[in-house]
């Protein structure tokens, strides 16, 4: 069933320790952002953030490191979130690449004499910890020693708070006819790579008796401290089946929350999953039935779509959008069949009446003959 492989988001943490606020635009974001940030503004700010890294000068000397390698992702996330909290992503991505390159290039290692062990360059251990330890720990020998209450390799996770969800990676709607809708990429802040990481998914479906709410099993996959993938372990829609025997579900509103410990849940994000054969949904998740399609017993059919078990019935929305229409080559047979049954029934009734009258007449004649004798 949604979502192609998401663009990777590096492990980053905002320097002012703020939490990005939820936003409604998602994959439909455009420039300028709602607060007025333009593409040019974002690009300049992301480049400046990269240049302010304590290790930028040393990293610029490494041939395989582009100090602006994180600018593109930084700009994209500002566009998606309208939040400058992601500025440090440009610096942190560059630092991570620089750290890997410096550790890999042994010619850069420091060695006091022939008998001593070569050590990574000093700037690696002093300034190239993951994500600068999110300003919540000390960088010692390229490893973060987190302050009390914080964890993860970059000290980005506050153990007393649930993750903060920002958006669904590919927007708030998913069409099961054109995408894989059972994998939901959630962008946020403070995800922890642990066995207790959980996706809490619920399905909200409108039925004749009202809105039904049910838990849906899902598996959490840690992608980075900024992203978790939730894989739904059952169909969220029912789009295949025989409408003479079953009822389908053409639209479901899915809510997703995430917890690091299995208990302390984040706020929820909503995703609308729908069948575009008979539904059309806007970017906010509001859906309406299509005029040029049929919805029969909860199953969607495009124009001329046949009944799954009877080709003589098909979808003709100009005649009936909630029921079947008989194909032209069977319509003529249908009335003849009905008339034949009616005529046959009438003839049978007449024959039966005549038979009864005949039997009664014979009995009457016998009775008269007996009385005469």
Short mmCIF file of C-alpha atoms in Angstrom, two decimals:
data_model
loop_
_atom_site.label_atom_id
_atom_site.label_comp_id
_atom_site.label_asym_id
_atom_site.label_seq_id
_atom_site.Cartn_x
_atom_site.Cartn_y
_atom_site.Cartn_z
CA UNK A 1 0.00 0.00 0.00
CA UNK A 2 2.62 5.06 0.75
CA UNK A 3 5.63 6.57 0.57
CA UNK A 4 8.72 6.10 -1.48
CA UNK A 5 12.12 6.00 0.19
CA UNK A 6 12.33 9.29 2.17
CA UNK A 7 15.18 11.76 1.87
CA UNK A 8 17.53 11.10 4.76
CA UNK A 9 17.62 13.71 7.53
CA UNK A 10 20.81 13.87 9.52
CA UNK A 11 20.91 13.75 13.31
CA UNK A 12 20.69 17.37 14.36
CA UNK A 13 19.52 19.44 17.28
CA UNK A 14 18.67 23.13 17.42
CA UNK A 15 21.14 25.28 19.31
CA UNK A 16 18.51 27.27 21.17
CA UNK A 17 16.96 24.05 22.47
CA UNK A 18 13.60 25.03 21.03
CA UNK A 19 11.20 22.54 19.52
CA UNK A 20 9.93 23.13 15.97
CA UNK A 21 6.19 23.69 15.94
CA UNK A 22 3.82 21.48 13.93
CA UNK A 23 2.96 22.80 10.48
CA UNK A 24 0.21 22.06 7.96
CA UNK A 25 1.95 22.36 4.59
CA UNK A 26 4.17 19.27 4.35
CA UNK A 27 5.00 18.17 0.83
CA UNK A 28 2.95 21.05 -0.64
CA UNK A 29 5.22 23.76 0.82
CA UNK A 30 6.29 26.59 -1.50
CA UNK A 31 8.46 29.71 -1.39
CA UNK A 32 8.15 32.10 0.28
CA UNK A 33 7.16 30.36 3.51
CA UNK A 34 4.11 31.60 5.48
CA UNK A 35 6.40 33.80 7.61
CA UNK A 36 8.01 35.32 4.50
CA UNK A 37 11.30 33.39 4.25
CA UNK A 38 12.44 33.23 0.62
CA UNK A 39 14.64 30.65 -1.08
CA UNK A 40 17.45 33.22 -1.26
CA UNK A 41 17.11 34.05 2.47
CA UNK A 42 17.20 30.38 3.46
CA UNK A 43 20.21 29.62 1.26
CA UNK A 44 22.25 32.52 2.68
CA UNK A 45 21.38 31.65 6.29
CA UNK A 46 22.20 27.95 5.83
CA UNK A 47 25.59 28.81 4.30
CA UNK A 48 26.34 31.20 7.14
CA UNK A 49 25.42 28.51 9.66
CA UNK A 50 27.88 26.11 8.03
CA UNK A 51 30.66 28.69 8.13
CA UNK A 52 30.15 29.35 11.86
CA UNK A 53 31.09 25.76 12.75
CA UNK A 54 34.13 25.63 15.03
CA UNK A 55 35.67 23.09 12.66
CA UNK A 56 34.80 24.80 9.36
CA UNK A 57 38.34 26.10 8.70
CA UNK A 58 39.99 22.74 9.40
CA UNK A 59 37.33 20.85 7.40
CA UNK A 60 37.71 23.16 4.41
CA UNK A 61 41.30 21.94 4.12
CA UNK A 62 40.18 18.35 3.52
CA UNK A 63 39.90 17.66 -0.20
CA UNK A 64 36.85 15.38 0.03
CA UNK A 65 34.75 17.62 2.26
CA UNK A 66 32.36 20.25 0.94
CA UNK A 67 31.63 22.67 3.78
CA UNK A 68 28.30 23.48 2.12
CA UNK A 69 27.22 19.84 1.72
CA UNK A 70 24.34 20.27 4.18
CA UNK A 71 22.92 23.46 2.72
CA UNK A 72 20.46 21.76 0.36
CA UNK A 73 18.85 19.71 3.14
CA UNK A 74 18.85 22.72 5.44
CA UNK A 75 17.02 24.85 2.85
CA UNK A 76 14.49 22.09 2.15
CA UNK A 77 13.61 21.64 5.81
CA UNK A 78 13.15 25.37 6.33
CA UNK A 79 10.79 25.31 3.37
CA UNK A 80 8.84 22.41 4.85
CA UNK A 81 8.67 23.72 8.40
CA UNK A 82 8.93 27.51 8.08
CA UNK A 83 11.23 27.22 11.10
CA UNK A 84 14.83 28.46 11.39
CA UNK A 85 15.52 25.84 14.06
CA UNK A 86 16.88 23.68 11.24
CA UNK A 87 19.69 26.12 10.36
CA UNK A 88 22.26 24.12 12.29
CA UNK A 89 21.62 21.13 10.08
CA UNK A 90 23.94 22.67 7.46
CA UNK A 91 26.82 22.85 9.93
CA UNK A 92 26.16 19.49 11.51
CA UNK A 93 26.02 17.59 8.23
CA UNK A 94 29.29 19.14 7.16
CA UNK A 95 30.85 18.27 10.52
CA UNK A 96 29.70 14.68 10.27
CA UNK A 97 31.20 14.26 6.79
CA UNK A 98 34.38 16.00 7.92
CA UNK A 99 34.64 13.74 10.95
CA UNK A 100 34.29 10.60 8.82
CA UNK A 101 36.85 11.81 6.29
CA UNK A 102 39.36 12.87 8.94
CA UNK A 103 39.10 9.54 10.75
CA UNK A 104 39.44 7.64 7.48
CA UNK A 105 42.53 9.57 6.30
CA UNK A 106 45.37 8.21 8.44
CA UNK A 107 47.84 10.68 6.91
CA UNK A 108 46.18 13.34 9.05
CA UNK A 109 46.76 11.45 12.31
CA UNK A 110 48.99 12.96 14.98
CA UNK A 111 52.06 10.95 16.03
CA UNK A 112 54.57 12.25 18.58
CA UNK A 113 57.36 9.82 17.69
CA UNK A 114 58.01 6.52 15.91
CA UNK A 115 57.11 4.42 18.94
CA UNK A 116 53.85 6.15 19.90
CA UNK A 117 50.35 5.31 18.68
CA UNK A 118 48.98 7.61 16.01
CA UNK A 119 45.88 9.51 17.09
CA UNK A 120 43.15 11.21 15.03
CA UNK A 121 43.67 14.93 14.41
CA UNK A 122 43.13 17.02 17.51
CA UNK A 123 40.28 19.01 15.94
CA UNK A 124 38.29 15.78 15.51
CA UNK A 125 38.27 15.00 19.20
CA UNK A 126 37.68 18.56 20.34
CA UNK A 127 35.07 19.89 17.92
CA UNK A 128 33.62 17.13 15.81
CA UNK A 129 31.32 15.22 18.12
CA UNK A 130 27.97 14.27 16.53
CA UNK A 131 25.72 17.31 16.38
CA UNK A 132 28.02 19.26 18.73
CA UNK A 133 26.43 17.18 21.48
CA UNK A 134 23.34 19.39 20.99
CA UNK A 135 24.92 21.80 23.50
CA UNK A 136 23.84 19.31 26.17
CA UNK A 137 27.10 17.56 26.82
CA UNK A 138 30.86 17.67 26.50
CA UNK A 139 32.84 16.51 23.48
CA UNK A 140 35.71 14.28 24.64
CA UNK A 141 37.75 12.31 22.14
CA UNK A 142 34.99 12.67 19.51
CA UNK A 143 32.39 11.20 21.89
CA UNK A 144 29.56 13.06 23.60
CA UNK A 145 29.30 12.84 27.38
CA UNK A 146 25.72 13.96 27.91
CA UNK A 147 24.38 16.12 30.70
CA UNK A 148 22.03 14.45 33.20
CA UNK A 149 18.63 13.73 31.69
CA UNK A 150 19.82 13.59 28.07
CA UNK A 151 20.84 10.65 25.92
CA UNK A 152 21.70 9.45 22.39
CA UNK A 153 25.03 9.79 20.59
CA UNK A 154 24.49 13.54 20.17
CA UNK A 155 22.69 14.17 23.51
CA UNK A 156 19.64 15.33 21.55
CA UNK A 157 17.00 13.31 23.40
CA UNK A 158 15.43 14.67 26.57
CA UNK A 159 14.52 11.52 28.49
CA UNK A 160 11.73 13.31 30.38
CA UNK A 161 9.82 14.38 27.26
CA UNK A 162 8.15 12.56 24.37
CA UNK A 163 9.34 13.24 20.81
CA UNK A 164 8.01 16.35 19.09
CA UNK A 165 6.41 15.51 15.75
CA UNK A 166 6.71 18.04 12.94
CA UNK A 167 5.21 16.50 9.81
CA UNK A 168 4.58 13.46 7.69
CA UNK A 169 7.40 13.30 5.16
CA UNK A 170 5.26 13.13 2.02
CA UNK A 171 2.24 15.16 3.03
CA UNK A 172 -1.08 14.58 4.72
CA UNK A 173 -2.77 12.41 2.09
CA UNK A 174 -1.94 9.15 0.32
CA UNK A 175 -3.72 7.54 -2.62
CA UNK A 176 -3.58 3.74 -2.46
CA UNK A 177 -3.90 3.59 -6.25
CA UNK A 178 -0.63 5.46 -6.83
CA UNK A 179 1.55 5.00 -3.76
CA UNK A 180 2.60 2.76 -0.90
CA UNK A 181 0.44 3.93 1.98
CA UNK A 182 1.39 1.54 4.75
CA UNK A 183 4.81 3.15 5.39
CA UNK A 184 4.54 6.56 7.04
CA UNK A 185 7.72 8.63 7.37
CA UNK A 186 7.39 10.94 10.38
CA UNK A 187 9.71 13.93 10.74
CA UNK A 188 10.23 15.29 14.24
CA UNK A 189 12.70 15.91 16.99
CA UNK A 190 14.05 13.79 19.83
CA UNK A 191 13.62 10.25 18.52
CA UNK A 192 15.63 7.64 20.39
CA UNK A 193 17.11 4.55 18.79
CA UNK A 194 15.96 2.01 21.35
CA UNK A 195 14.03 -1.22 21.66
CA UNK A 196 11.20 0.71 23.30
CA UNK A 197 10.61 2.99 20.30
CA UNK A 198 6.93 2.62 19.33
CA UNK A 199 4.52 3.90 16.68
CA UNK A 200 0.98 4.32 18.02
CA UNK A 201 -1.42 4.25 15.06
CA UNK A 202 -5.21 4.55 15.08
CA UNK A 203 -7.73 4.36 12.24
CA UNK A 204 -10.76 6.64 12.22
CA UNK A 205 -13.45 5.58 9.75
CA UNK A 206 -16.86 7.15 9.07
CA UNK A 207 -19.65 4.57 8.91
CA UNK A 208 -23.45 4.64 8.84
CA UNK A 209 -23.45 4.30 12.64
CA UNK A 210 -20.89 7.10 13.17
CA UNK A 211 -17.12 7.44 13.35
CA UNK A 212 -15.32 4.28 14.42
CA UNK A 213 -11.89 4.38 16.06
CA UNK A 214 -9.59 1.39 16.28
CA UNK A 215 -5.93 0.74 17.06
CA UNK A 216 -3.80 -0.51 14.17
CA UNK A 217 -0.63 -2.54 14.76
CA UNK A 218 2.50 -0.81 13.46
CA UNK A 219 6.26 -1.27 13.56
CA UNK A 220 8.69 1.58 14.29
CA UNK A 221 12.01 1.92 12.45
CA UNK A 222 14.52 4.49 13.67
CA UNK A 223 15.98 6.38 10.69
CA UNK A 224 17.66 9.26 12.53
CA UNK A 225 17.02 11.53 15.48
CA UNK A 226 14.86 13.50 13.05
CA UNK A 227 12.87 10.71 11.42
CA UNK A 228 11.05 7.49 12.23
CA UNK A 229 9.25 5.21 9.78
CA UNK A 230 6.00 3.64 10.92
CA UNK A 231 5.00 0.54 8.95
CA UNK A 232 1.33 -0.34 9.35
CA UNK A 233 0.93 -4.10 9.71
CA UNK A 234 -2.59 -4.40 8.26
CA UNK A 235 -4.64 -2.86 5.46
CA UNK A 236 -5.98 0.56 6.45
CA UNK A 237 -8.49 0.47 3.59
CA UNK A 238 -10.64 -2.32 2.17
CA UNK A 239 -10.60 -1.79 -1.59
CA UNK A 240 -10.95 -5.33 -2.96
CA UNK A 241 -13.92 -7.62 -2.51
CA UNK A 242 -17.40 -8.59 -3.70
CA UNK A 243 -19.92 -5.87 -2.80
CA UNK A 244 -22.68 -8.51 -2.81
CA UNK A 245 -20.97 -10.14 0.17
CA UNK A 246 -18.74 -7.53 1.87
CA UNK A 247 -18.44 -3.81 2.59
CA UNK A 248 -15.42 -1.75 1.60
CA UNK A 249 -13.70 1.29 3.16
CA UNK A 250 -12.73 3.99 0.62
CA UNK A 251 -11.32 6.58 3.07
CA UNK A 252 -9.55 6.31 6.43
CA UNK A 253 -8.05 8.98 8.64
CA UNK A 254 -4.91 7.62 10.29
CA UNK A 255 -3.41 9.25 13.37
CA UNK A 256 0.21 8.59 14.31
CA UNK A 257 1.97 9.22 17.63
CA UNK A 258 5.45 8.05 18.64
CA UNK A 259 7.00 7.23 22.00
CA UNK A 260 10.61 6.49 22.89
CA UNK A 261 9.68 4.36 25.89
CA UNK A 262 6.41 2.79 24.73
CA UNK A 263 4.40 4.93 27.16
CA UNK A 264 5.08 8.67 26.86
CA UNK A 265 3.41 9.53 23.57
CA UNK A 266 4.00 12.52 21.35
CA UNK A 267 1.21 14.63 19.93
CA UNK A 268 -0.57 13.06 16.95
CA UNK A 269 -0.27 13.72 13.25
CA UNK A 270 -3.04 12.79 10.83
CA UNK A 271 -2.75 11.13 7.42
CA UNK A 272 -5.74 10.61 5.14
CA UNK A 273 -5.51 7.43 3.05
CA UNK A 274 -8.01 7.14 0.22
CA UNK A 275 -9.01 5.32 -2.95
CA UNK A 276 -8.83 7.77 -5.86
CA UNK A 277 -11.15 5.61 -7.98
CA UNK A 278 -14.08 7.34 -6.28
CA UNK A 279 -12.59 9.90 -3.84
CA UNK A 280 -10.70 13.16 -4.31
CA UNK A 281 -8.83 14.70 -1.38
CA UNK A 282 -7.13 18.06 -1.01
CA UNK A 283 -3.81 18.75 0.71
CA UNK A 284 -5.48 19.21 4.10
CA UNK A 285 -7.04 15.74 4.05
CA UNK A 286 -10.63 16.77 3.25
CA UNK A 287 -12.17 14.24 0.84
CA UNK A 288 -15.24 14.28 -1.38
CA UNK A 289 -16.85 11.62 -3.60
CA UNK A 290 -16.05 11.96 -7.29
CA UNK A 291 -18.96 12.79 -9.55
CA UNK A 292 -17.66 10.62 -12.42
CA UNK A 293 -17.25 7.42 -10.39
CA UNK A 294 -19.27 4.94 -8.33
CA UNK A 295 -19.10 3.99 -4.68
CA UNK A 296 -21.06 0.77 -4.16
CA UNK A 297 -21.18 -0.82 -0.71
CA UNK A 298 -18.01 1.09 0.20
CA UNK A 299 -16.04 -0.14 -2.84
CA UNK A 300 -14.80 2.29 -5.50
CA UNK A 301 -15.25 1.78 -9.24
CA UNK A 302 -14.17 4.05 -12.11
CA UNK A 303 -16.44 4.73 -15.07
CA UNK A 304 -17.21 1.43 -16.86
CA UNK A 305 -15.66 -0.59 -14.04
CA UNK A 306 -17.31 -4.02 -13.84
CA UNK A 307 -18.75 -5.91 -10.89
CA UNK A 308 -15.95 -8.26 -9.76
CA UNK A 309 -18.14 -11.34 -10.21
CA UNK A 310 -20.64 -10.27 -12.89
CA UNK A 311 -19.50 -8.52 -16.06
CA UNK A 312 -23.08 -7.65 -17.01
CA UNK A 313 -23.12 -5.03 -14.24
CA UNK A 314 -20.90 -1.97 -14.43
CA UNK A 315 -20.36 1.54 -13.07
CA UNK A 316 -22.30 4.21 -14.96
CA UNK A 317 -22.35 7.32 -12.70
CA UNK A 318 -24.62 9.20 -15.10
CA UNK A 319 -27.32 6.63 -14.24
CA UNK A 320 -26.47 5.52 -10.70
CA UNK A 321 -23.42 6.45 -8.59
CA UNK A 322 -24.27 4.10 -5.72
CA UNK A 323 -25.54 1.06 -7.60
CA UNK A 324 -24.94 -1.09 -10.67
CA UNK A 325 -26.13 -0.46 -14.20
CA UNK A 326 -26.73 -3.37 -16.60
CA UNK A 327 -24.69 -3.27 -19.78
CA UNK A 328 -26.66 -2.46 -22.98
CA UNK A 329 -26.25 -5.97 -24.42
CA UNK A 330 -27.91 -7.45 -21.31
CA UNK A 331 -30.65 -4.88 -20.77
CA UNK A 332 -32.76 -6.26 -23.62
CA UNK A 333 -32.46 -9.77 -22.26
CA UNK A 334 -33.42 -8.67 -18.78
CA UNK A 335 -37.00 -7.49 -19.61
CA UNK A 336 -37.64 -10.55 -21.84
CA UNK A 337 -36.56 -12.79 -19.02
CA UNK A 338 -38.91 -11.09 -16.61
CA UNK A 339 -41.82 -11.15 -19.11
CA UNK A 340 -41.17 -14.83 -19.79
CA UNK A 341 -41.44 -15.62 -16.09
CA UNK A 342 -44.64 -13.60 -15.84
CA UNK A 343 -46.22 -15.28 -18.87
CA UNK A 344 -45.16 -18.73 -17.72
CA UNK A 345 -46.64 -18.10 -14.28
CA UNK A 346 -49.94 -16.89 -15.77
CA UNK A 347 -50.25 -19.91 -18.09
CA UNK A 348 -49.50 -22.27 -15.23
CA UNK A 349 -52.20 -20.67 -13.12
CA UNK A 350 -54.82 -21.02 -15.90
CA UNK A 351 -53.95 -24.70 -16.40
CA UNK A 352 -54.24 -25.36 -12.68
CA UNK A 353 -57.66 -23.70 -12.49
CA UNK A 354 -58.94 -25.69 -15.46
CA UNK A 355 -57.67 -28.91 -13.91
CA UNK A 356 -59.49 -28.20 -10.65
CA UNK A 357 -62.73 -27.38 -12.50
CA UNK A 358 -62.46 -30.59 -14.53
CA UNK A 359 -61.92 -32.72 -11.40
CA UNK A 360 -64.90 -31.11 -9.63
CA UNK A 361 -67.11 -31.69 -12.68
CA UNK A 362 -66.24 -35.41 -12.78
CA UNK A 363 -67.00 -35.77 -9.05
CA UNK A 364 -70.37 -34.06 -9.52
CA UNK A 365 -71.32 -36.40 -12.38
CA UNK A 366 -70.43 -39.47 -10.31
CA UNK A 367 -72.50 -38.16 -7.41
CA UNK A 368 -75.57 -37.68 -9.67
CA UNK A 369 -75.21 -41.19 -11.13
CA UNK A 370 -75.14 -42.77 -7.68
CA UNK A 371 -78.29 -40.91 -6.58
CA UNK A 372 -80.16 -41.99 -9.72
CA UNK A 373 -79.36 -45.66 -9.14
#
